[in-house]
mmCIF file of C-alpha atoms in Angstrom:
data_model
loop_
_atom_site.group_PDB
_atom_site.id
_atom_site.type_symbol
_atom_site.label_atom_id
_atom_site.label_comp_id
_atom_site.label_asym_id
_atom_site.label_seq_id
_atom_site.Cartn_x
_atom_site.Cartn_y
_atom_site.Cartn_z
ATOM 1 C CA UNK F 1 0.883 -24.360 19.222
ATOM 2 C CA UNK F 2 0.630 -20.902 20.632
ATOM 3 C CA UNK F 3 3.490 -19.519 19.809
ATOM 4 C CA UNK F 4 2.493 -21.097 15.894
ATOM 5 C CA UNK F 5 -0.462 -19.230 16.646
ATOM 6 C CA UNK F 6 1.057 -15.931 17.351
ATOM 7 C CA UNK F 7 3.430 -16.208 14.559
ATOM 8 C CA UNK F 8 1.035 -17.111 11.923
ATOM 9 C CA UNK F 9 -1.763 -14.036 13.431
ATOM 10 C CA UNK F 10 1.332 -11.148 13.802
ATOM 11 C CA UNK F 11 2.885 -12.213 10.085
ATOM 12 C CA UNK F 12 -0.386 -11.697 8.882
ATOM 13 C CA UNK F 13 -1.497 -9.308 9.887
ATOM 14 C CA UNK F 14 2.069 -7.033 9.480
ATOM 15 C CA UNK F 15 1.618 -8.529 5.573
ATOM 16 C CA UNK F 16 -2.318 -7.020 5.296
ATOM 17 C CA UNK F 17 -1.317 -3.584 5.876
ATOM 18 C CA UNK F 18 1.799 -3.930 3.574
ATOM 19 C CA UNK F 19 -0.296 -5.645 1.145
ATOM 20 C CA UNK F 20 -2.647 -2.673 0.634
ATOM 21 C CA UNK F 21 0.314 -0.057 0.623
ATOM 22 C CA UNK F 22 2.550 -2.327 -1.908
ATOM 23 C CA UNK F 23 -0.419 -3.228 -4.082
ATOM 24 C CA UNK F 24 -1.343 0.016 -4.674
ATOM 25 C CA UNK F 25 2.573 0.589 -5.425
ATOM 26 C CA UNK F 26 2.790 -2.451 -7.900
ATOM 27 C CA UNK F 27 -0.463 -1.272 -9.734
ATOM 28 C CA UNK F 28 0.752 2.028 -10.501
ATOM 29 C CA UNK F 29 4.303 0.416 -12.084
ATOM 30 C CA UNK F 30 2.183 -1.909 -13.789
ATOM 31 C CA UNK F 31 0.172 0.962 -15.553
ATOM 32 C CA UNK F 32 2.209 3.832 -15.881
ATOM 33 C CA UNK F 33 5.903 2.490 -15.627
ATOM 34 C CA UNK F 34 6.547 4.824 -12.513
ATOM 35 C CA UNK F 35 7.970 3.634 -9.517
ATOM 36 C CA UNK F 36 6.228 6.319 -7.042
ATOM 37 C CA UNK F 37 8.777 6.955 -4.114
ATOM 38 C CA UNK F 38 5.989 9.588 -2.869
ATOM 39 C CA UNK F 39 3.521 6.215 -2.209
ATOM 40 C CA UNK F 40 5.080 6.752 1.420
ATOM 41 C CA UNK F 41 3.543 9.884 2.106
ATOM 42 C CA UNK F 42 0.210 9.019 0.661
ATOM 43 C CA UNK F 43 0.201 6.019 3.591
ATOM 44 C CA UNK F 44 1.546 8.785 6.267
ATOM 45 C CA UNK F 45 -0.999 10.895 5.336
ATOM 46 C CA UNK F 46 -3.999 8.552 5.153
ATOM 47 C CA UNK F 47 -2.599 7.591 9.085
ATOM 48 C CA UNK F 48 -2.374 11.099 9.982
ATOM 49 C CA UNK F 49 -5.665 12.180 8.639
ATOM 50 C CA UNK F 50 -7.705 9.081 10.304
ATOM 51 C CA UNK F 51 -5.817 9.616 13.502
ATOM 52 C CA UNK F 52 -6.791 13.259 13.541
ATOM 53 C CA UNK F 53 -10.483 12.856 12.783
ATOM 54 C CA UNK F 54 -11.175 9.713 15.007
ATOM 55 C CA UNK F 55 -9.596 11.417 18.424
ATOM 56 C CA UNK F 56 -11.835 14.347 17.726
ATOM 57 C CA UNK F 57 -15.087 12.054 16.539
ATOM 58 C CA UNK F 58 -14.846 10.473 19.800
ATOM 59 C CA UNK F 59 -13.824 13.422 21.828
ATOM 60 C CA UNK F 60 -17.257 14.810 20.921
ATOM 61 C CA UNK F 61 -19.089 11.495 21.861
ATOM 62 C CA UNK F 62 -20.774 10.911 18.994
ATOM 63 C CA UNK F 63 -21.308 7.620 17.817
ATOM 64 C CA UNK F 64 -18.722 4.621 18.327
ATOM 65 C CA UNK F 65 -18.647 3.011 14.984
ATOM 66 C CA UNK F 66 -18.518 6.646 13.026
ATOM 67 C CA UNK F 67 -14.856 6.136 12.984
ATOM 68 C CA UNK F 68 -14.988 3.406 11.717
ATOM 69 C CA UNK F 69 -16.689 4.996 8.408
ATOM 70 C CA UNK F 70 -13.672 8.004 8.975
ATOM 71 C CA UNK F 71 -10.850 5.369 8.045
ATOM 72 C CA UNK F 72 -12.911 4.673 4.802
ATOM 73 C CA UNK F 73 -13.263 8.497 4.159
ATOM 74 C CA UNK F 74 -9.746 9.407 5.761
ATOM 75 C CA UNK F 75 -8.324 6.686 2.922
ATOM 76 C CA UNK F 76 -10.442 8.501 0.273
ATOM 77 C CA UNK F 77 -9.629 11.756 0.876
ATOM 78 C CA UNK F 78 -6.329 11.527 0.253
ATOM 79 C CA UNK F 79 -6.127 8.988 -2.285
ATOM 80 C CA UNK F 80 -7.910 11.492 -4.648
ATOM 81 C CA UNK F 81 -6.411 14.883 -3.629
ATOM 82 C CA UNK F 82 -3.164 13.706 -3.446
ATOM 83 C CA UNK F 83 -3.129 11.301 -5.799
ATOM 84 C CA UNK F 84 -4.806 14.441 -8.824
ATOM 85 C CA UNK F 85 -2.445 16.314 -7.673
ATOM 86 C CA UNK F 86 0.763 14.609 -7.772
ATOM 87 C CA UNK F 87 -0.258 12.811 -11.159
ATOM 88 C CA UNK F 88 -1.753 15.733 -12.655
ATOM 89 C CA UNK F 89 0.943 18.271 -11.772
ATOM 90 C CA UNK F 90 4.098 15.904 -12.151
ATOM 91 C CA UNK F 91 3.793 12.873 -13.494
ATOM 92 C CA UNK F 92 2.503 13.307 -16.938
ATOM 93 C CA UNK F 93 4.995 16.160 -17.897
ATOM 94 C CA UNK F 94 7.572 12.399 -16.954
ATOM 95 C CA UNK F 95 5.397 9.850 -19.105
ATOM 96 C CA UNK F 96 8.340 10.053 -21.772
ATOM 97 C CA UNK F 97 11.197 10.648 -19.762
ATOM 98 C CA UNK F 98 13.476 8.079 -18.409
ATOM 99 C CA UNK F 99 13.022 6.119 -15.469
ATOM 100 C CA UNK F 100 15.428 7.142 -13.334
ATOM 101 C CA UNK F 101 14.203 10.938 -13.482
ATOM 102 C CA UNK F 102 10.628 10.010 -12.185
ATOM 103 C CA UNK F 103 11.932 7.936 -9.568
ATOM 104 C CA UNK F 104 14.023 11.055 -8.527
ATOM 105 C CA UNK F 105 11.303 13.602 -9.333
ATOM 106 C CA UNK F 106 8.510 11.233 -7.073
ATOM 107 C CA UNK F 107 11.121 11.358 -4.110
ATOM 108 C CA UNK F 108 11.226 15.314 -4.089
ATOM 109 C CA UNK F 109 7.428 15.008 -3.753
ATOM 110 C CA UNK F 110 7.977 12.400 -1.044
ATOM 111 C CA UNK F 111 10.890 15.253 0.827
ATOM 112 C CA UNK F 112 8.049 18.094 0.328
ATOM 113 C CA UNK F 113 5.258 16.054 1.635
ATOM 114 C CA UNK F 114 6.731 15.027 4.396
ATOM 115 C CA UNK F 115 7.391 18.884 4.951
ATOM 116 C CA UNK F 116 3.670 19.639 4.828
ATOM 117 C CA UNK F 117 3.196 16.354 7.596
ATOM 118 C CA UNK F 118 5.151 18.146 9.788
ATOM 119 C CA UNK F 119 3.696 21.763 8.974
ATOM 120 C CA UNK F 120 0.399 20.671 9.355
ATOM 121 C CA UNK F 121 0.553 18.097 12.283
ATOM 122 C CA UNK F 122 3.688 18.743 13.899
ATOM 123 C CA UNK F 123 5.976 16.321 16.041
ATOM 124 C CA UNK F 124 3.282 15.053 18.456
ATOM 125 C CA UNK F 125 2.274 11.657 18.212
ATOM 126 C CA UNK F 126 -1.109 11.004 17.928
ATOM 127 C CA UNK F 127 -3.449 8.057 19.076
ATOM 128 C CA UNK F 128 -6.727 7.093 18.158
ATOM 129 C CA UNK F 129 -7.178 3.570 20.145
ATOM 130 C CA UNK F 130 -11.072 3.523 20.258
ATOM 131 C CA UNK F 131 -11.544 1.302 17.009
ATOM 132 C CA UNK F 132 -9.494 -1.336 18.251
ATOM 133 C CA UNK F 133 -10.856 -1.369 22.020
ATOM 134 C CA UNK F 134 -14.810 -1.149 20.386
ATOM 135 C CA UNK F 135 -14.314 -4.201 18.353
ATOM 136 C CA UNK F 136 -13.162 -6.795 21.222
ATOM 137 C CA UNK F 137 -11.005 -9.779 21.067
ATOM 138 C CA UNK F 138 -10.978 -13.099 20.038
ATOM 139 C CA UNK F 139 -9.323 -16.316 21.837
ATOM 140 C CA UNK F 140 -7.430 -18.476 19.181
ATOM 141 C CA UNK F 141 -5.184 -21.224 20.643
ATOM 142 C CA UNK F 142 -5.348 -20.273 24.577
ATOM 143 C CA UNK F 143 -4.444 -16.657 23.903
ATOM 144 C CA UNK F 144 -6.586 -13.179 23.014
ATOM 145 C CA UNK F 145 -6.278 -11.615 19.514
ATOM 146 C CA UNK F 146 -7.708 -8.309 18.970
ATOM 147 C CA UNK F 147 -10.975 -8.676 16.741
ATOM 148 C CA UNK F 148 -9.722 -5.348 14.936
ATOM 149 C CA UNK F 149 -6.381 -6.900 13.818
ATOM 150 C CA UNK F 150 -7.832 -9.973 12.120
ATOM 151 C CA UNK F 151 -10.297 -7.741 10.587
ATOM 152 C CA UNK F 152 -7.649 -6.329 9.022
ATOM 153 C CA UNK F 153 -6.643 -9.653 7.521
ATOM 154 C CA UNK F 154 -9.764 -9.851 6.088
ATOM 155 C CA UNK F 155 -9.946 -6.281 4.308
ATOM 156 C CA UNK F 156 -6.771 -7.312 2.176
ATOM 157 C CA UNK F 157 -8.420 -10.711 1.357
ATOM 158 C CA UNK F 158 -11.534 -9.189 0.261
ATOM 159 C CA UNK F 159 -9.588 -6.049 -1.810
ATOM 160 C CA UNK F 160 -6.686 -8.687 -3.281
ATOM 161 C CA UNK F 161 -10.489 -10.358 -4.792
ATOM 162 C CA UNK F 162 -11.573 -7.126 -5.780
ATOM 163 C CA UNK F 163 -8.679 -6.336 -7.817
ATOM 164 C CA UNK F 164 -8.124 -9.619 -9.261
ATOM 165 C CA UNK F 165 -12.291 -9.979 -10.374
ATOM 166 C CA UNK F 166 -11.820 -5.988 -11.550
ATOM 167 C CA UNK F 167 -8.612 -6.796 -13.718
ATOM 168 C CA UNK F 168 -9.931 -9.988 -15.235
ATOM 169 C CA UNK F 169 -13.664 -9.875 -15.667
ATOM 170 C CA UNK F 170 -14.400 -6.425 -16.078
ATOM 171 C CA UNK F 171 -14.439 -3.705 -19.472
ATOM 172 C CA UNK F 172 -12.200 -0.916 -17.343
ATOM 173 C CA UNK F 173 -10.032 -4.340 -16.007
ATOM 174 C CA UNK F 174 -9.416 -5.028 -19.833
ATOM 175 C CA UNK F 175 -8.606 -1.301 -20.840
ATOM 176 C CA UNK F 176 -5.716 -1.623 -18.010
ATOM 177 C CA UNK F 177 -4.665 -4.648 -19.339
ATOM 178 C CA UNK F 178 -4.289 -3.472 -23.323
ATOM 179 C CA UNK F 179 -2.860 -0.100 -21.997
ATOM 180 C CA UNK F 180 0.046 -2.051 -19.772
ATOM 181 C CA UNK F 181 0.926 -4.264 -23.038
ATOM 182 C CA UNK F 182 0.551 -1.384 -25.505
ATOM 183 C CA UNK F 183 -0.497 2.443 -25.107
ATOM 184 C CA UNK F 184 -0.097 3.809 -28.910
ATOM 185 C CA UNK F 185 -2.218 0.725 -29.917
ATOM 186 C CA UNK F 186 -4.950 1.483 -27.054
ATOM 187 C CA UNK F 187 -4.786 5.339 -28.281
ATOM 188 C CA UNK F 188 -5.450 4.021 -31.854
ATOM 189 C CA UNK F 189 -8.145 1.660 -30.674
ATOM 190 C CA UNK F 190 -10.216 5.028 -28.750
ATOM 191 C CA UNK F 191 -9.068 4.017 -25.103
ATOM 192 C CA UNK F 192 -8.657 7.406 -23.281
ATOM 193 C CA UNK F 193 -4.798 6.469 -21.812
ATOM 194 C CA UNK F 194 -5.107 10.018 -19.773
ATOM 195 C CA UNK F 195 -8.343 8.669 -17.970
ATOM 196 C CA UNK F 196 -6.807 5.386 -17.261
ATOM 197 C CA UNK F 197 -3.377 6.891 -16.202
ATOM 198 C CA UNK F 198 -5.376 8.914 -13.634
ATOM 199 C CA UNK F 199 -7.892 6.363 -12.500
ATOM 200 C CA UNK F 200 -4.916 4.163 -11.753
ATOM 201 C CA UNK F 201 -2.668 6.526 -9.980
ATOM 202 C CA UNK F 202 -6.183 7.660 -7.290
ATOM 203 C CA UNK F 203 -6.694 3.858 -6.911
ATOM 204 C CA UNK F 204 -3.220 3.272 -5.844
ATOM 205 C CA UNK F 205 -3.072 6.327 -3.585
ATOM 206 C CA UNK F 206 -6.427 5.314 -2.225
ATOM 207 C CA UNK F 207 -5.177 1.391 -1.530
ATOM 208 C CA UNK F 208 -1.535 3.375 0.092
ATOM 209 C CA UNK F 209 -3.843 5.893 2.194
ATOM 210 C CA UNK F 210 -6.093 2.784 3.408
ATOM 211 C CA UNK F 211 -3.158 1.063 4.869
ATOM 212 C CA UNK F 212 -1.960 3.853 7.091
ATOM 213 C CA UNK F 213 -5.594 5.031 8.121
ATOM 214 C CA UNK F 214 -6.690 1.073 8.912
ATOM 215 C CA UNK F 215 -2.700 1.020 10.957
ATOM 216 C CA UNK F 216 -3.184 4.335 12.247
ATOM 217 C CA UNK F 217 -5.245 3.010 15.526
ATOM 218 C CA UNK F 218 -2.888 -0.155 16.196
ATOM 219 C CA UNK F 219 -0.159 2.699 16.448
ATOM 220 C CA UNK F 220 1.329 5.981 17.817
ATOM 221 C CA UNK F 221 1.322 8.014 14.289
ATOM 222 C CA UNK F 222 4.650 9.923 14.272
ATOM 223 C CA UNK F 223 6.902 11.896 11.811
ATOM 224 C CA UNK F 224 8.770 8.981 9.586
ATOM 225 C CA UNK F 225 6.516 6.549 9.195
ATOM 226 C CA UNK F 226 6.116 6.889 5.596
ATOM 227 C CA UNK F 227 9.625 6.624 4.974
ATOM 228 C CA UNK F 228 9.689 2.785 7.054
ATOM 229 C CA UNK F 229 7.038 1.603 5.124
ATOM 230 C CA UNK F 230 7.432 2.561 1.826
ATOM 231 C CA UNK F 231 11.212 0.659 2.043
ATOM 232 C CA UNK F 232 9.444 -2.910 2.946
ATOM 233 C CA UNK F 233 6.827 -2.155 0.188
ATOM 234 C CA UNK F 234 9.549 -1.656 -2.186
ATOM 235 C CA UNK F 235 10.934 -5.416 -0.764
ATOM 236 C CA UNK F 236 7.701 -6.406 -0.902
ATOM 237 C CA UNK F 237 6.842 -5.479 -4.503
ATOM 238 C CA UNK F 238 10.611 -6.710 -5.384
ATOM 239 C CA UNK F 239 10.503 -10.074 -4.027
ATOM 240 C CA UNK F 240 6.566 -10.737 -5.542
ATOM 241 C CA UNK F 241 7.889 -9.004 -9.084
ATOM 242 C CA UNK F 242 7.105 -5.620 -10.590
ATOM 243 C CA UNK F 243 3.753 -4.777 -11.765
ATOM 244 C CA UNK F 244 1.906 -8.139 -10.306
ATOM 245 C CA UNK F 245 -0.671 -8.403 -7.922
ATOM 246 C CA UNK F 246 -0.536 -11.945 -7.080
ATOM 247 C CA UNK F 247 3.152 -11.118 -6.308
ATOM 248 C CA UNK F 248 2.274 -8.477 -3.806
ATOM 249 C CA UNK F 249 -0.118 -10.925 -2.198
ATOM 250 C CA UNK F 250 2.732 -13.384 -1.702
ATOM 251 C CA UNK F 251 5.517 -11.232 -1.361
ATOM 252 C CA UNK F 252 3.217 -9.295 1.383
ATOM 253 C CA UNK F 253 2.934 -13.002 3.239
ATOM 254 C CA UNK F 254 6.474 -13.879 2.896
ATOM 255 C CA UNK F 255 7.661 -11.209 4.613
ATOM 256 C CA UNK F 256 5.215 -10.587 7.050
ATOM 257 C CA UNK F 257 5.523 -14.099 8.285
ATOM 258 C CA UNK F 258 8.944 -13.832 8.039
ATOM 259 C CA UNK F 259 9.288 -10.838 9.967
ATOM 260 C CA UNK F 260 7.239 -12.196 12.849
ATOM 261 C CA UNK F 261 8.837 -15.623 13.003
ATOM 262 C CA UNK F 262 12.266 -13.645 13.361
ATOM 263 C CA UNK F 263 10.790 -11.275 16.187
ATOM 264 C CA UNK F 264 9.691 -14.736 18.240
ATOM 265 C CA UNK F 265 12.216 -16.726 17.241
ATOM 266 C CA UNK F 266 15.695 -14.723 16.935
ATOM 267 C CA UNK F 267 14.783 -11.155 17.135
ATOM 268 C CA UNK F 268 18.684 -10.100 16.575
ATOM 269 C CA UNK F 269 18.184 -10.943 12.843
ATOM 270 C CA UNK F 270 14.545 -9.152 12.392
ATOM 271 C CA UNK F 271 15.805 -5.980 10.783
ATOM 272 C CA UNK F 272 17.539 -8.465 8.314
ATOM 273 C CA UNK F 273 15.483 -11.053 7.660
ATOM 274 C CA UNK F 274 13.321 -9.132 4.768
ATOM 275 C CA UNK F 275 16.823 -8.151 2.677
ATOM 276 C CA UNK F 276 18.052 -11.540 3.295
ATOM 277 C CA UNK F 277 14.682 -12.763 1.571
ATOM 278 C CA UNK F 278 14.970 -10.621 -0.664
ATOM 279 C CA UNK F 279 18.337 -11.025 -1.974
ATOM 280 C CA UNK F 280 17.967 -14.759 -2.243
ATOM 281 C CA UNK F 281 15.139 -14.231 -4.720
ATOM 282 C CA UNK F 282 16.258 -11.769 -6.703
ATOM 283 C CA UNK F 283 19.345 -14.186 -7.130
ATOM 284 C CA UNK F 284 17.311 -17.427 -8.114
ATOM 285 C CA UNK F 285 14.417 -15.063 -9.954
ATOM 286 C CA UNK F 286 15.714 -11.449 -11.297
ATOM 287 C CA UNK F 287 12.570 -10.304 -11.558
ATOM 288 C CA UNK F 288 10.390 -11.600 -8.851
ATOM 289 C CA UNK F 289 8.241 -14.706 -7.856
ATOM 290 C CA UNK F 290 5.483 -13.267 -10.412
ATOM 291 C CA UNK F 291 6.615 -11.131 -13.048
ATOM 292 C CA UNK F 292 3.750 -10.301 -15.143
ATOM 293 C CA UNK F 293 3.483 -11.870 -18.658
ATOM 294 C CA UNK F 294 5.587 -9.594 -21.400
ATOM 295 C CA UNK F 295 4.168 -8.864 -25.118
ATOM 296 C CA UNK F 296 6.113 -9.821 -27.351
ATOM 297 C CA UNK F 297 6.308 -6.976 -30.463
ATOM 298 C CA UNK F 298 6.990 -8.920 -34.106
#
C-alpha cells in the first residue's frame, strides 16, 4: 500500500506541473494552428523569475507567505511580456504560412531565449526551498508527503475546471470555439480574431510560466530545463490529441503515473516508458486519445 501510495502521489504530481505547461501548449494549437517550440522557455523563465524573487523576498525577512503571491506574479509576468512579444513580433507575420515554418521560426525564439536565460541569470543554480518547508507535510499511508506538492495537484484540478467552465459556458469561451472551427466566418460575424489570437497566446504563456514558477521551489533551477520539459509536453499533448484539453488532462496522468511507476518499479526503462506510451497510441489512435471534434465544410 505504500509504495501504491507513493506511486499514485509522485505520478501526480510530475502530471500537474506538465499539465499546466502542455495545456497551455494544446490551447495555443487549438486557436492559432501553431505548435510553439518557444513554450519551453516561457516555463524556464517563469522558474527562473520565481526562483530569483523568492530567495531575495525571504533574504530580506519579510513576510513568509509573500512568495507565495511571487509565483502568481512571477507566472504573470512573463506570460504577458513574453507571450506580446513573441506573438506580436513573430507569429502573426506566420498566420498564413505553412506549418512547418512556424514550428522552425518558434524554435529560433526558443535558441535566443534560452540565450537571454543564460545572459541574464547565468549558470548558477538557484534554490528557493522556503515555500515548500512553510507549508508542512502530510502523512498518507504510513509515510510524509509534502503539503506543497499535493497543493500542486490541486492547482491543475482547479485550472483544468477553469478552462473547461471558460470554454463551454462563457461569451469569450464561445468566440474561441467559432474562431478554432472557422476564422473568415468569425471575421464576417464582428469577432476581433487579432484580440482572440493574442488573448490566447498570454493565457498559454501564463499557464507554461505557472508550471515552472509553482516547480521552481521543488527544484534546483538550471540552464536546460526548458528544453526537458517542453519534449514530455509535446508527448503529453501527442498522446491526449492536438488542440484538446481533456486530452492534456489525461495524457498529463498517463504519463506522469507512468513515469513514476517505472522509477519504483524498473527504473532502467523510465527514460522510455513515455515514447513507448506514446508510440502505442499514436499506432491504435493517429491523432490522440481526444482529438477535438472537426467541422465539416459543405
Amino acid at each position: 500500500m505504500q509504495l501504491l501510495a507513493v506511486i499514485l502521489v509522485d505520478g501526480l504530481v510530475y502530471a500537474s506541473y506538465l499539465f499546466m505547461v502542455a495545456v497551455g501548449l494544446t490551447v495555443i494549437f487549438g486557436v492559432q494552428r501553431v505548435l510553439n517550440t518557444a513554450h519551453g522557455s516561457f516555463f524556464a523563465f517563469g522558474a527562473y523569475l520565481a526562483a530569483m524573487l523568492i530567495g531575495a523576498w525571504y533574504k530580506a525577512g519579510w513576510p513568509a507567505y509573500g512568495g507565495f503571491l511571487i509565483i502568481v506574479l512571477s507566472a504573470a509576468t512573463v506570460g504577458i511580456v513574453l507571450g506580446l512579444i513573441i506573438e506580436r513580433c513573430l507569429l502573426k507575420y506566420l498566420y498564413d504560412r505553412d506549418e512547418h515554418i512556424v514550428v522552425l521560426a518558434t524554435f529560433a525564439a526558443f535558441l535566443a531565449l534560452e540565450d537571454v536565460i543564460l545572459l541574464i541569470w547565468g549558470t548558477d543554480p538557484y534554490y528557493a526551498v522556503q515555500p515548500v518547508q512553510e507549508l508542512g507535510a502530510t502523512q498518507i499511508a504510513g509515510l510524509k508527503f509534502d503539503n506543497y506538492n499535493l497543493s500542486m495537484i490541486a492547482i491543475s484540478g482547479v485550472l483544468a475546471l477553469s478552462l473547461w467552465y471558460a470554454l463551454r459556458r462563457t461569451t469569450w469561451g464561445k468566440m474561441l470555439l467559432a474562431v478554432i472551427y472557422d476564422r473568415e466566418v468569425s471575421r464576417a460575424m464582428g469577432i476581433n480574431v487579432t484580440a482572440v489570437f493574442l488573448t490566447t497566446f498570454i493565457l498559454g504563456s501564463i499557464l507554461a510560466a505557472l508550471g515552472g514558477a509553482y516547480l521552481a521551489p521543488t527544484i534546483s533551477v538550471l540552464p536546460g530545463i526548458g528544453v526537458e520539459v517542453i519534449v514530455i509536453a509535446f508527448a503529453v499533448v501527442v498522446i491526449g490529441g492536438m488542440g484538446s484539453i481533456p486530452g492534456a488532462l489525461i495524457g498529463a496522468v498517463i504519463v506522469g503515473i507512468s513515469r513514476a511507476a517505472a522509477v519504483h518499479l524498473l527504473p532502467s526503462i523510465e527514460l522510455f516508458v513515455i515514447y513507448i506510451i506514446m508510440a502505442g497510441v499514436l499506432i491504435f489512435r493517429p491523432e490522440g486519445l481526444f482529438v477535438p471534434v472537426k467541422a465539416r465544410k459543405i
